[in-house]
Amino acid sequence: MARYAAITGTGSYLPEKILTNFDLEKIVDTNDEWIRQRTGIVERRIAEPDMATSDLCVRAARQAIKMAEIDPLDIDMIMVCTVTPDSFFPSTACYVQQGIGAKNAYAFDLSAACAGFIYGLDLADGMIRSGRYQTILVIGGEVFNKIIDWTDRNTCVLFGDAAGAAIVQGTDAAKGILASYVGSDGDYADVDLLGMPAGGSRLPASHETVDQKLHTIKMRGREVFKLGVRIMPEAAQRVLDLAGVTIDDIDLFIPHQANARIIEAVRDRLGFDPEKVYVNVDKYGNTSAATTIIALDEAIREGRAKTGDLILMVTFGAGLTWGSTVIRL
Ligand code: ACO
C-alpha cells in the first residue's frame, strides 16, 4: 500500500482569446484603472463559443499525462472539479474520459466552487492511501464566460476560463501531499452571496428565469472579500500545523487567484515574503476551480517550483468552501 500520494504530472489549458480591461470598457461602464486597482486583473482568457469545460479539461489532462509519462489506460479515477459542467449529466468527467481514452477509470464531477481542486486533491490522497487506487487524474476546469451577465460590471470583470490537471500517484517516497485541510460552512449557502440562482431543482429554467438573468453568477463582492481574507489565513495555518512545518519552510505559496488585494491581505497576515507568493491573477482573472492548479503548472514549467520544494496552496469559494494543502514536489 502506497504511503504517499505524489503529483507526478501537471498540465493546463488557457484559451487563446484574450479579453483586456480596455475591451471591457466598451461593454460596461468600467475602466482599466478601476479594475487594476480593485482587483489586480489586467486581462483574462475567454473560450470560443463552441468550447465546453470538458474541451479545456481534455487539453490540460493530455499535458499532465505526458509529464507523468503514463498511459491513459493506467488512470483509475477521474475527478473534474467544476461549477460550469458541460451538462448536469452526463458528468464533465465522463466526457473527459472519452476524450483521453482512459477506459479503465471511473469518472465523476466534484462541486465545491473555487475550492474544488483542493477538495479533489484531498480525496485523491485518501483514495491512494487507502490502497484501492494508484493513479488519479484531478482536474479543475471552468468556462465561466457562459454564466456571466455581461451587463453586470460587478462580476463580469472578475472571471476567466481555464483548466488545469494533475496526475496523482501512489509512492513510498516521503513526498507529495503531506497534509490537507478542507472544510465548508453551509450557513453561507446563499446563491445571492455567491452563486447561480436558476437552472437547478429550486428554480428550474423558465422564460422568467432567463428574462431575469438568473442563469448567471450573482455575488455580494464586499462580503465575499471579507470572508476570503478571514478564512484563507486560518486554513493556511491549520494545514501548516498538520504538516508540522512553518511559513519559513515553504518555498512557494499559491493562494486562490480571485483578487490581488485578497492575496496581499492573506500574504501579510501570514507574514510571507512577496517573492514566495505566486500571482497570475493579472493574466487570467479568477478561473474558480482552476486557479491553484494552473498556477502550480505554470510555476513548475517556469522553474519556480522544483522537485523537492515545499508548496502551500490555499483557496476558498462559494458554499462556503475552503481548502489548503502542503505538498512536497
Ligand atoms: N468598474 C467601475 N466601478 C465599479 C465596478 C467596475 N467593474 N464594479 C463595481 N464598481 C463600483 C461600485 O458600483 C461601487 O460604486 P458606488 O460606491 O458608487 O456604489 C464602487 O465601485 C465600489 O464597489 P465595491 O463593491 O465596494 O468595491 P470593492 O472594493 O469591494 O471591489 C470587488 C469589488 C472587486 C468585487 C471585491 O469586492 C472583490 O474582489 N470581492 C471578492 C470577489 C471574490 O473573491 N469572489 C470569489 C468568487 S469565488 C467562486 O466561488 C466563484
mmCIF file of C-alpha atoms in Angstrom, residues 55-302:
data_model
loop_
_atom_site.group_PDB
_atom_site.id
_atom_site.type_symbol
_atom_site.label_atom_id
_atom_site.label_comp_id
_atom_site.label_asym_id
_atom_site.label_seq_id
_atom_site.Cartn_x
_atom_site.Cartn_y
_atom_site.Cartn_z
ATOM 1 C CA ASP A 55 -12.770 20.579 -24.116
ATOM 2 C CA LEU A 56 -10.428 22.645 -21.933
ATOM 3 C CA CYS A 57 -10.028 19.802 -19.422
ATOM 4 C CA VAL A 58 -9.038 17.254 -22.083
ATOM 5 C CA ARG A 59 -6.258 19.544 -23.316
ATOM 6 C CA ALA A 60 -4.950 20.121 -19.776
ATOM 7 C CA ALA A 61 -5.184 16.393 -18.965
ATOM 8 C CA ARG A 62 -3.148 15.406 -22.040
ATOM 9 C CA GLN A 63 -0.293 17.661 -20.862
ATOM 10 C CA ALA A 64 -0.382 16.200 -17.350
ATOM 11 C CA ILE A 65 -0.406 12.633 -18.723
ATOM 12 C CA LYS A 66 2.601 13.488 -20.886
ATOM 13 C CA MET A 67 4.570 14.983 -17.983
ATOM 14 C CA ALA A 68 3.779 11.972 -15.777
ATOM 15 C CA GLU A 69 4.802 9.616 -18.613
ATOM 16 C CA ILE A 70 1.800 7.354 -18.110
ATOM 17 C CA ASP A 71 -0.705 5.680 -20.401
ATOM 18 C CA PRO A 72 -4.314 6.962 -20.110
ATOM 19 C CA LEU A 73 -5.292 3.325 -19.503
ATOM 20 C CA ASP A 74 -3.322 3.487 -16.207
ATOM 21 C CA ILE A 75 -5.756 6.041 -14.754
ATOM 22 C CA ASP A 76 -8.046 4.564 -12.083
ATOM 23 C CA MET A 77 -10.197 7.613 -11.355
ATOM 24 C CA ILE A 78 -11.030 10.981 -12.957
ATOM 25 C CA MET A 79 -12.403 13.875 -10.943
ATOM 26 C CA VAL A 80 -13.418 17.089 -12.651
ATOM 27 C CA CYS A 81 -13.871 19.916 -10.158
ATOM 28 C CA THR A 82 -16.160 22.496 -11.743
ATOM 29 C CA VAL A 83 -19.259 24.632 -11.313
ATOM 30 C CA THR A 84 -19.606 25.099 -15.069
ATOM 31 C CA PRO A 85 -20.111 21.491 -16.232
ATOM 32 C CA ASP A 86 -20.840 20.664 -19.882
ATOM 33 C CA SER A 87 -24.231 19.400 -18.691
ATOM 34 C CA PHE A 88 -25.711 18.338 -15.333
ATOM 35 C CA PHE A 89 -25.484 14.802 -16.621
ATOM 36 C CA PRO A 90 -23.558 13.063 -18.066
ATOM 37 C CA SER A 91 -20.758 14.439 -15.926
ATOM 38 C CA THR A 92 -17.963 16.509 -17.451
ATOM 39 C CA ALA A 93 -15.553 13.841 -16.166
ATOM 40 C CA CYS A 94 -17.202 11.224 -18.425
ATOM 41 C CA TYR A 95 -16.679 13.469 -21.452
ATOM 42 C CA VAL A 96 -13.040 13.853 -20.389
ATOM 43 C CA GLN A 97 -12.709 10.075 -20.004
ATOM 44 C CA GLN A 98 -13.944 9.686 -23.582
ATOM 45 C CA GLY A 99 -11.634 12.475 -24.812
ATOM 46 C CA ILE A 100 -8.438 10.990 -23.359
ATOM 47 C CA GLY A 101 -9.350 7.311 -23.743
ATOM 48 C CA ALA A 102 -8.999 6.443 -20.043
ATOM 49 C CA LYS A 103 -11.203 3.382 -20.329
ATOM 50 C CA ASN A 104 -10.180 1.825 -17.006
ATOM 51 C CA ALA A 105 -11.124 4.828 -14.865
ATOM 52 C CA TYR A 106 -14.317 5.729 -13.092
ATOM 53 C CA ALA A 107 -15.238 9.339 -13.559
ATOM 54 C CA PHE A 108 -17.297 11.937 -11.723
ATOM 55 C CA ASP A 109 -17.627 15.677 -11.114
ATOM 56 C CA LEU A 110 -16.994 17.450 -7.840
ATOM 57 C CA SER A 111 -18.781 20.694 -6.972
ATOM 58 C CA ALA A 112 -17.021 22.900 -4.432
ATOM 59 C CA ALA A 113 -16.676 26.107 -6.465
ATOM 60 C CA CYS A 114 -13.232 27.716 -6.174
ATOM 61 C CA ALA A 115 -12.147 25.208 -3.503
ATOM 62 C CA GLY A 116 -12.865 22.295 -5.863
ATOM 63 C CA PHE A 117 -9.326 21.409 -6.862
ATOM 64 C CA ILE A 118 -8.041 21.236 -3.268
ATOM 65 C CA TYR A 119 -11.069 19.092 -2.344
ATOM 66 C CA GLY A 120 -10.151 16.838 -5.278
ATOM 67 C CA LEU A 121 -6.524 16.539 -4.184
ATOM 68 C CA ASP A 122 -7.619 15.646 -0.650
ATOM 69 C CA LEU A 123 -9.921 12.898 -1.965
ATOM 70 C CA ALA A 124 -7.212 11.576 -4.290
ATOM 71 C CA ASP A 125 -4.786 11.472 -1.341
ATOM 72 C CA GLY A 126 -7.265 9.457 0.754
ATOM 73 C CA MET A 127 -8.102 7.060 -2.088
ATOM 74 C CA ILE A 128 -4.439 6.378 -2.783
ATOM 75 C CA ARG A 129 -3.503 5.972 0.888
ATOM 76 C CA SER A 130 -6.401 3.518 1.281
ATOM 77 C CA GLY A 131 -4.582 1.272 -1.173
ATOM 78 C CA ARG A 132 -7.553 0.931 -3.523
ATOM 79 C CA TYR A 133 -6.229 3.178 -6.301
ATOM 80 C CA GLN A 134 -2.811 4.011 -7.680
ATOM 81 C CA THR A 135 -3.286 6.702 -10.364
ATOM 82 C CA ILE A 136 -5.846 9.522 -10.195
ATOM 83 C CA LEU A 137 -6.465 12.434 -12.559
ATOM 84 C CA VAL A 138 -7.720 15.555 -10.754
ATOM 85 C CA ILE A 139 -8.833 18.466 -12.911
ATOM 86 C CA GLY A 140 -10.059 21.966 -12.088
ATOM 87 C CA GLY A 141 -11.781 23.436 -15.127
ATOM 88 C CA GLU A 142 -14.257 26.222 -15.823
ATOM 89 C CA VAL A 143 -15.854 28.067 -18.707
ATOM 90 C CA PHE A 144 -17.175 30.966 -16.658
ATOM 91 C CA ASN A 145 -17.856 33.256 -19.594
ATOM 92 C CA LYS A 146 -21.054 31.316 -20.321
ATOM 93 C CA ILE A 147 -22.561 32.075 -16.882
ATOM 94 C CA ILE A 148 -21.578 35.729 -16.749
ATOM 95 C CA ASP A 149 -24.039 38.597 -17.064
ATOM 96 C CA TRP A 150 -22.068 40.769 -19.459
ATOM 97 C CA THR A 151 -24.126 43.812 -18.399
ATOM 98 C CA ASP A 152 -23.120 43.465 -14.704
ATOM 99 C CA ARG A 153 -19.865 45.329 -14.082
ATOM 100 C CA ASN A 154 -19.717 43.993 -10.512
ATOM 101 C CA THR A 155 -18.972 40.483 -11.759
ATOM 102 C CA CYS A 156 -18.089 40.450 -15.475
ATOM 103 C CA VAL A 157 -14.651 41.975 -14.938
ATOM 104 C CA LEU A 158 -13.528 39.279 -12.485
ATOM 105 C CA PHE A 159 -13.654 35.875 -14.152
ATOM 106 C CA GLY A 160 -11.858 33.917 -16.871
ATOM 107 C CA ASP A 161 -11.838 30.464 -18.471
ATOM 108 C CA ALA A 162 -9.152 27.810 -17.887
ATOM 109 C CA ALA A 163 -8.437 24.211 -16.951
ATOM 110 C CA GLY A 164 -5.593 22.650 -15.012
ATOM 111 C CA ALA A 165 -4.875 18.979 -14.386
ATOM 112 C CA ALA A 166 -2.742 16.875 -12.056
ATOM 113 C CA ILE A 167 -1.807 13.210 -12.125
ATOM 114 C CA VAL A 168 -1.627 11.954 -8.534
ATOM 115 C CA GLN A 169 0.122 8.609 -7.956
ATOM 116 C CA GLY A 170 0.918 6.390 -5.020
ATOM 117 C CA THR A 171 4.537 6.228 -3.871
ATOM 118 C CA ASP A 172 6.545 5.037 -0.878
ATOM 119 C CA ALA A 173 8.895 8.030 -1.111
ATOM 120 C CA ALA A 174 8.135 10.721 1.501
ATOM 121 C CA LYS A 175 6.771 13.276 -0.958
ATOM 122 C CA GLY A 176 3.523 14.544 -2.409
ATOM 123 C CA ILE A 177 0.545 15.630 -0.315
ATOM 124 C CA LEU A 178 1.902 15.905 3.246
ATOM 125 C CA ALA A 179 -1.302 17.310 4.745
ATOM 126 C CA SER A 180 -4.557 18.879 3.685
ATOM 127 C CA TYR A 181 -7.334 20.679 5.479
ATOM 128 C CA VAL A 182 -10.722 21.128 3.804
ATOM 129 C CA GLY A 183 -13.946 22.487 5.180
ATOM 130 C CA SER A 184 -17.269 24.077 4.425
ATOM 131 C CA ASP A 185 -19.861 26.209 6.200
ATOM 132 C CA GLY A 186 -23.394 25.779 4.861
ATOM 133 C CA ASP A 187 -24.570 28.794 6.849
ATOM 134 C CA TYR A 188 -23.217 30.758 3.887
ATOM 135 C CA ALA A 189 -25.075 28.673 1.267
ATOM 136 C CA ASP A 190 -26.800 31.643 -0.359
ATOM 137 C CA VAL A 191 -26.984 31.972 -4.156
ATOM 138 C CA ASP A 192 -27.058 35.764 -3.909
ATOM 139 C CA LEU A 193 -23.939 35.906 -1.756
ATOM 140 C CA LEU A 194 -22.077 33.843 -4.359
ATOM 141 C CA GLY A 195 -23.792 31.509 -6.771
ATOM 142 C CA MET A 196 -26.097 30.974 -9.736
ATOM 143 C CA PRO A 197 -29.779 31.078 -8.722
ATOM 144 C CA ALA A 198 -31.564 29.207 -11.535
ATOM 145 C CA GLY A 199 -31.268 26.057 -13.604
ATOM 146 C CA GLY A 200 -31.374 23.603 -10.695
ATOM 147 C CA SER A 201 -34.311 21.932 -8.933
ATOM 148 C CA ARG A 202 -35.005 25.004 -6.766
ATOM 149 C CA LEU A 203 -35.605 27.265 -9.739
ATOM 150 C CA PRO A 204 -35.775 25.311 -12.998
ATOM 151 C CA ALA A 205 -35.187 27.084 -16.285
ATOM 152 C CA SER A 206 -38.195 29.078 -17.471
ATOM 153 C CA HIS A 207 -38.842 32.130 -19.609
ATOM 154 C CA GLU A 208 -38.890 34.172 -16.382
ATOM 155 C CA THR A 209 -35.537 32.896 -15.130
ATOM 156 C CA VAL A 210 -33.978 33.686 -18.496
ATOM 157 C CA ASP A 211 -35.574 37.149 -18.634
ATOM 158 C CA GLN A 212 -34.330 37.871 -15.099
ATOM 159 C CA LYS A 213 -30.805 36.648 -15.950
ATOM 160 C CA LEU A 214 -30.903 34.120 -13.125
ATOM 161 C CA HIS A 215 -28.661 31.701 -15.020
ATOM 162 C CA THR A 216 -25.688 33.970 -14.359
ATOM 163 C CA ILE A 217 -23.364 34.424 -11.400
ATOM 164 C CA LYS A 218 -24.556 36.625 -8.522
ATOM 165 C CA MET A 219 -22.194 37.940 -5.866
ATOM 166 C CA ARG A 220 -22.080 40.369 -2.951
ATOM 167 C CA GLY A 221 -18.427 41.190 -3.541
ATOM 168 C CA ARG A 222 -17.565 43.057 -0.367
ATOM 169 C CA GLU A 223 -18.879 40.258 1.897
ATOM 170 C CA VAL A 224 -17.076 37.613 -0.146
ATOM 171 C CA PHE A 225 -13.881 39.651 0.067
ATOM 172 C CA LYS A 226 -14.046 39.745 3.879
ATOM 173 C CA LEU A 227 -14.761 36.003 4.096
ATOM 174 C CA GLY A 228 -11.750 35.243 1.907
ATOM 175 C CA VAL A 229 -9.397 37.406 3.930
ATOM 176 C CA ARG A 230 -10.542 35.692 7.148
ATOM 177 C CA ILE A 231 -10.758 32.069 6.035
ATOM 178 C CA MET A 232 -7.629 31.698 3.891
ATOM 179 C CA PRO A 233 -5.046 32.560 6.596
ATOM 180 C CA GLU A 234 -6.905 30.284 9.053
ATOM 181 C CA ALA A 235 -6.898 27.400 6.569
ATOM 182 C CA ALA A 236 -3.214 28.013 5.794
ATOM 183 C CA GLN A 237 -2.179 27.939 9.448
ATOM 184 C CA ARG A 238 -4.214 24.776 10.103
ATOM 185 C CA VAL A 239 -2.537 22.840 7.299
ATOM 186 C CA LEU A 240 0.943 24.068 8.220
ATOM 187 C CA ASP A 241 0.337 22.736 11.753
ATOM 188 C CA LEU A 242 -0.974 19.422 10.391
ATOM 189 C CA ALA A 243 2.105 19.046 8.189
ATOM 190 C CA GLY A 244 4.410 20.044 11.079
ATOM 191 C CA VAL A 245 6.053 22.855 9.094
ATOM 192 C CA THR A 246 6.215 26.659 9.334
ATOM 193 C CA ILE A 247 5.910 29.565 6.893
ATOM 194 C CA ASP A 248 9.720 29.687 6.707
ATOM 195 C CA ASP A 249 9.829 26.108 5.391
ATOM 196 C CA ILE A 250 7.542 26.932 2.441
ATOM 197 C CA ASP A 251 9.286 27.558 -0.885
ATOM 198 C CA LEU A 252 6.216 28.741 -2.788
ATOM 199 C CA PHE A 253 2.778 29.909 -1.632
ATOM 200 C CA ILE A 254 -0.009 29.546 -4.207
ATOM 201 C CA PRO A 255 -3.179 31.265 -2.973
ATOM 202 C CA HIS A 256 -6.516 31.240 -4.811
ATOM 203 C CA GLN A 257 -6.329 33.890 -7.516
ATOM 204 C CA ALA A 258 -9.533 35.902 -7.053
ATOM 205 C CA ASN A 259 -8.268 39.390 -6.381
ATOM 206 C CA ALA A 260 -4.742 40.763 -5.890
ATOM 207 C CA ARG A 261 -5.894 42.693 -2.803
ATOM 208 C CA ILE A 262 -7.168 39.492 -1.174
ATOM 209 C CA ILE A 263 -3.834 37.805 -1.964
ATOM 210 C CA GLU A 264 -1.889 40.734 -0.444
ATOM 211 C CA ALA A 265 -4.037 40.745 2.710
ATOM 212 C CA VAL A 266 -3.614 36.973 3.166
ATOM 213 C CA ARG A 267 0.118 37.198 2.466
ATOM 214 C CA ASP A 268 0.567 39.970 5.044
ATOM 215 C CA ARG A 269 -1.500 38.183 7.709
ATOM 216 C CA LEU A 270 0.626 35.074 7.278
ATOM 217 C CA GLY A 271 3.871 37.075 7.052
ATOM 218 C CA PHE A 272 5.020 35.765 3.671
ATOM 219 C CA ASP A 273 7.848 37.353 1.720
ATOM 220 C CA PRO A 274 6.152 38.618 -1.519
ATOM 221 C CA GLU A 275 8.797 36.787 -3.575
ATOM 222 C CA LYS A 276 7.467 33.471 -2.297
ATOM 223 C CA VAL A 277 3.896 34.195 -3.385
ATOM 224 C CA TYR A 278 2.767 33.104 -6.840
ATOM 225 C CA VAL A 279 0.450 35.579 -8.559
ATOM 226 C CA ASN A 280 -1.056 35.286 -12.041
ATOM 227 C CA VAL A 281 -4.491 36.804 -11.418
ATOM 228 C CA ASP A 282 -3.330 39.748 -13.564
ATOM 229 C CA LYS A 283 -3.189 37.491 -16.656
ATOM 230 C CA TYR A 284 -6.121 35.144 -16.131
ATOM 231 C CA GLY A 285 -8.560 36.680 -13.603
ATOM 232 C CA ASN A 286 -10.463 34.330 -11.312
ATOM 233 C CA THR A 287 -10.764 30.939 -13.015
ATOM 234 C CA SER A 288 -12.506 29.383 -9.973
ATOM 235 C CA ALA A 289 -11.596 25.685 -9.541
ATOM 236 C CA ALA A 290 -8.700 26.082 -11.997
ATOM 237 C CA THR A 291 -6.711 28.858 -10.282
ATOM 238 C CA THR A 292 -4.392 26.878 -7.993
ATOM 239 C CA ILE A 293 -3.588 24.090 -10.444
ATOM 240 C CA ILE A 294 -2.912 26.358 -13.428
ATOM 241 C CA ALA A 295 -0.629 28.383 -11.132
ATOM 242 C CA LEU A 296 1.183 25.233 -9.933
ATOM 243 C CA ASP A 297 1.609 24.013 -13.505
ATOM 244 C CA GLU A 298 2.910 27.405 -14.634
ATOM 245 C CA ALA A 299 5.306 27.559 -11.658
ATOM 246 C CA ILE A 300 6.676 24.082 -12.471
ATOM 247 C CA ARG A 301 7.130 24.884 -16.164
ATOM 248 C CA GLU A 302 8.820 28.238 -15.325
#
